[in-house]
PDB file of C-alpha atoms in Angstrom:
ATOM      1  CA  MET E  12      98.192 -56.912  42.866  1.00  0.00           C
ATOM      2  CA  ALA E  13      98.496 -53.591  41.005  1.00  0.00           C
ATOM      3  CA  GLU E  14      98.404 -55.353  37.627  1.00  0.00           C
ATOM      4  CA  HIS E  15      95.258 -57.230  38.691  1.00  0.00           C
ATOM      5  CA  GLY E  16      93.587 -53.937  39.671  1.00  0.00           C
ATOM      6  CA  LYS E  17      94.600 -52.344  36.375  1.00  0.00           C
ATOM      7  CA  GLU E  18      93.151 -55.219  34.353  1.00  0.00           C
ATOM      8  CA  TYR E  19      89.936 -55.177  36.387  1.00  0.00           C
ATOM      9  CA  HIS E  20      89.312 -51.466  35.756  1.00  0.00           C
ATOM     10  CA  GLU E  21      90.229 -51.740  32.077  1.00  0.00           C
ATOM     11  CA  GLN E  22      87.648 -54.526  31.709  1.00  0.00           C
ATOM     12  CA  LEU E  23      85.000 -52.387  33.423  1.00  0.00           C
ATOM     13  CA  GLN E  24      85.618 -49.527  31.007  1.00  0.00           C
ATOM     14  CA  GLU E  25      85.788 -51.773  27.951  1.00  0.00           C
ATOM     15  CA  ALA E  26      82.432 -53.353  28.851  1.00  0.00           C
ATOM     16  CA  VAL E  27      80.599 -50.039  28.346  1.00  0.00           C
ATOM     17  CA  ARG E  28      82.884 -48.234  25.887  1.00  0.00           C
ATOM     18  CA  ASN E  29      80.983 -49.090  22.693  1.00  0.00           C
ATOM     19  CA  LYS E  30      77.546 -49.434  24.263  1.00  0.00           C
ATOM     20  CA  LEU E  31      77.099 -45.789  25.180  1.00  0.00           C
ATOM     21  CA  VAL E  32      75.725 -43.867  22.209  1.00  0.00           C
ATOM     22  CA  LEU E  33      74.546 -40.251  22.264  1.00  0.00           C
ATOM     23  CA  THR E  34      71.301 -39.228  20.610  1.00  0.00           C
ATOM     24  CA  GLU E  35      71.403 -36.438  18.019  1.00  0.00           C
ATOM     25  CA  GLU E  36      69.922 -34.066  20.615  1.00  0.00           C
ATOM     26  CA  GLN E  37      72.640 -34.995  23.113  1.00  0.00           C
ATOM     27  CA  LYS E  38      75.316 -34.459  20.460  1.00  0.00           C
ATOM     28  CA  GLU E  39      73.958 -30.958  19.771  1.00  0.00           C
ATOM     29  CA  THR E  40      73.868 -30.176  23.495  1.00  0.00           C
ATOM     30  CA  MET E  41      77.493 -31.284  23.838  1.00  0.00           C
ATOM     31  CA  LYS E  42      78.526 -28.656  21.263  1.00  0.00           C
ATOM     32  CA  ASN E  43      77.469 -25.852  23.628  1.00  0.00           C
ATOM     33  CA  PRO E  44      79.957 -24.332  26.078  1.00  0.00           C
ATOM     34  CA  ILE E  45      79.622 -25.436  29.692  1.00  0.00           C
ATOM     35  CA  SER E  46      77.399 -23.053  31.660  1.00  0.00           C
ATOM     36  CA  HIS E  47      77.459 -21.731  35.222  1.00  0.00           C
ATOM     37  CA  HIS E  48      74.254 -23.670  35.862  1.00  0.00           C
ATOM     38  CA  GLU E  49      75.804 -26.991  34.773  1.00  0.00           C
ATOM     39  CA  ILE E  50      78.837 -26.473  37.001  1.00  0.00           C
ATOM     40  CA  GLU E  51      76.712 -25.478  39.977  1.00  0.00           C
ATOM     41  CA  ARG E  52      74.455 -28.499  39.465  1.00  0.00           C
ATOM     42  CA  ALA E  53      77.459 -30.841  39.205  1.00  0.00           C
ATOM     43  CA  LEU E  54      78.886 -29.451  42.449  1.00  0.00           C
ATOM     44  CA  LYS E  55      75.566 -29.822  44.248  1.00  0.00           C
ATOM     45  CA  LEU E  56      75.183 -33.416  43.040  1.00  0.00           C
ATOM     46  CA  SER E  57      78.740 -34.427  43.927  1.00  0.00           C
ATOM     47  CA  GLU E  58      79.104 -36.500  47.063  1.00  0.00           C
ATOM     48  CA  ASN E  59      81.055 -35.334  50.080  1.00  0.00           C
ATOM     49  CA  ASN E  60      83.710 -37.341  51.881  1.00  0.00           C
ATOM     50  CA  LYS E  61      85.298 -38.670  48.709  1.00  0.00           C
ATOM     51  CA  ALA E  62      89.026 -38.830  48.167  1.00  0.00           C
ATOM     52  CA  ALA E  63      90.626 -35.683  46.801  1.00  0.00           C
ATOM     53  CA  SER E  64      92.241 -35.653  43.391  1.00  0.00           C
ATOM     54  CA  ILE E  65      96.002 -35.466  42.957  1.00  0.00           C
ATOM     55  CA  ASP E  66      95.804 -31.683  43.442  1.00  0.00           C
ATOM     56  CA  ARG E  67      94.227 -32.392  46.880  1.00  0.00           C
ATOM     57  CA  LEU E  68      91.200 -30.214  46.130  1.00  0.00           C
ATOM     58  CA  THR E  69      87.981 -31.774  47.383  1.00  0.00           C
ATOM     59  CA  TYR E  70      84.386 -31.247  46.322  1.00  0.00           C
ATOM     60  CA  GLU E  71      83.794 -29.824  49.796  1.00  0.00           C
ATOM     61  CA  LEU E  72      86.282 -27.023  49.077  1.00  0.00           C
ATOM     62  CA  TRP E  73      84.532 -26.009  45.845  1.00  0.00           C
ATOM     63  CA  LYS E  74      81.116 -26.273  47.508  1.00  0.00           C
ATOM     64  CA  GLN E  75      82.247 -24.108  50.432  1.00  0.00           C
ATOM     65  CA  LEU E  76      83.724 -21.473  48.116  1.00  0.00           C
ATOM     66  CA  LEU E  77      80.416 -21.339  46.244  1.00  0.00           C
ATOM     67  CA  LYS E  78      78.433 -21.174  49.498  1.00  0.00           C
ATOM     68  CA  ASP E  79      80.620 -18.306  50.764  1.00  0.00           C
ATOM     69  CA  GLU E  80      80.102 -16.352  47.552  1.00  0.00           C
ATOM     70  CA  TYR E  81      76.335 -16.869  47.631  1.00  0.00           C
ATOM     71  CA  HIS E  82      76.355 -15.579  51.205  1.00  0.00           C
ATOM     72  CA  LYS E  83      78.158 -12.436  50.001  1.00  0.00           C
ATOM     73  CA  ILE E  84      75.590 -11.998  47.226  1.00  0.00           C
ATOM     74  CA  LYS E  85      72.734 -12.500  49.696  1.00  0.00           C
ATOM     75  CA  THR E  86      74.189  -9.911  52.056  1.00  0.00           C
ATOM     76  CA  GLN E  87      74.886  -7.589  49.094  1.00  0.00           C
ATOM     77  CA  VAL E  88      78.650  -7.555  49.533  1.00  0.00           C
ATOM     78  CA  ILE E  89      78.908  -8.559  45.862  1.00  0.00           C
ATOM     79  CA  GLN E  90      76.285  -8.603  43.111  1.00  0.00           C
ATOM     80  CA  GLU E  91      77.627 -10.843  40.378  1.00  0.00           C
ATOM     81  CA  THR E  92      77.991 -14.433  39.304  1.00  0.00           C
ATOM     82  CA  PRO E  93      80.029 -16.261  41.929  1.00  0.00           C
ATOM     83  CA  LYS E  94      83.673 -16.123  40.863  1.00  0.00           C
ATOM     84  CA  VAL E  95      84.210 -19.815  41.590  1.00  0.00           C
ATOM     85  CA  LEU E  96      81.611 -20.652  38.916  1.00  0.00           C
ATOM     86  CA  GLU E  97      83.205 -18.235  36.458  1.00  0.00           C
ATOM     87  CA  ILE E  98      86.696 -19.645  37.094  1.00  0.00           C
ATOM     88  CA  LEU E  99      85.534 -23.230  36.588  1.00  0.00           C
ATOM     89  CA  LYS E 100      83.498 -22.277  33.508  1.00  0.00           C
ATOM     90  CA  VAL E 101      86.485 -20.582  31.852  1.00  0.00           C
ATOM     91  CA  LEU E 102      88.739 -23.513  32.776  1.00  0.00           C
ATOM     92  CA  PHE E 103      86.412 -26.243  31.476  1.00  0.00           C
ATOM     93  CA  ASN E 104      85.550 -24.402  28.272  1.00  0.00           C
ATOM     94  CA  ASP E 105      89.223 -23.651  27.602  1.00  0.00           C
ATOM     95  CA  ILE E 106      90.069 -27.341  27.996  1.00  0.00           C
ATOM     96  CA  GLU E 107      87.168 -28.247  25.708  1.00  0.00           C
ATOM     97  CA  GLU E 108      88.356 -25.835  23.019  1.00  0.00           C
ATOM     98  CA  TYR E 109      92.142 -26.142  23.256  1.00  0.00           C
ATOM     99  CA  GLY E 110      92.781 -29.358  25.198  1.00  0.00           C
ATOM    100  CA  THR E 111      95.184 -29.646  28.101  1.00  0.00           C
ATOM    101  CA  ASN E 112      98.785 -28.488  28.176  1.00  0.00           C
ATOM    102  CA  ASN E 113     101.332 -31.209  27.567  1.00  0.00           C
ATOM    103  CA  GLY E 114     102.791 -32.260  30.869  1.00  0.00           C
ATOM    104  CA  SER E 115      99.903 -30.853  32.919  1.00  0.00           C
ATOM    105  CA  ASN E 116      98.909 -34.358  34.055  1.00  0.00           C
ATOM    106  CA  LEU E 117      95.331 -33.104  34.357  1.00  0.00           C
ATOM    107  CA  ALA E 118      93.810 -36.481  33.514  1.00  0.00           C
ATOM    108  CA  GLU E 119      96.057 -38.450  35.849  1.00  0.00           C
ATOM    109  CA  GLY E 120      94.643 -40.183  38.837  1.00  0.00           C
ATOM    110  CA  TRP E 121      95.878 -42.330  41.644  1.00  0.00           C
ATOM    111  CA  LEU E 122      94.332 -45.604  42.654  1.00  0.00           C
ATOM    112  CA  CYS E 123      95.222 -47.390  45.845  1.00  0.00           C
ATOM    113  CA  LEU E 124      94.129 -50.990  46.191  1.00  0.00           C
ATOM    114  CA  ILE E 125      93.157 -51.905  49.723  1.00  0.00           C
ATOM    115  CA  TYR E 126      93.627 -55.501  50.755  1.00  0.00           C
ATOM    116  CA  LYS E 127      90.600 -56.967  52.476  1.00  0.00           C
ATOM    117  CA  LYS E 128      90.835 -60.129  54.496  1.00  0.00           C
ATOM    118  CA  GLY E 129      89.555 -63.020  52.416  1.00  0.00           C
ATOM    119  CA  ASP E 130      90.395 -61.469  49.034  1.00  0.00           C
TER     120      ASP E 130
END
């Protein structure tokens, strides 16, 4: 069953691997460091109630941290870029520039196949 799932997902990825081509403008945009705005937009567009990653951190956690910081800014407790955005920006740009540490398992995921009656 696990081998069947692996093959299925490999075929899905292979089907689009060579069909996705960036325009010159997109290539230039990709050279820029990731911005606070891009991270905030990605968080806002991410769906809730999705499975957490291996580190068990959910989108809801990151969204709530951002919401809490914006509340502090609104009530003038702090007057700066939300730290959660700064932390994620530094992290993503560091990975882009230097890659991941060997053994960090950052790109690992976990897939659980669920048997459905009739499959």
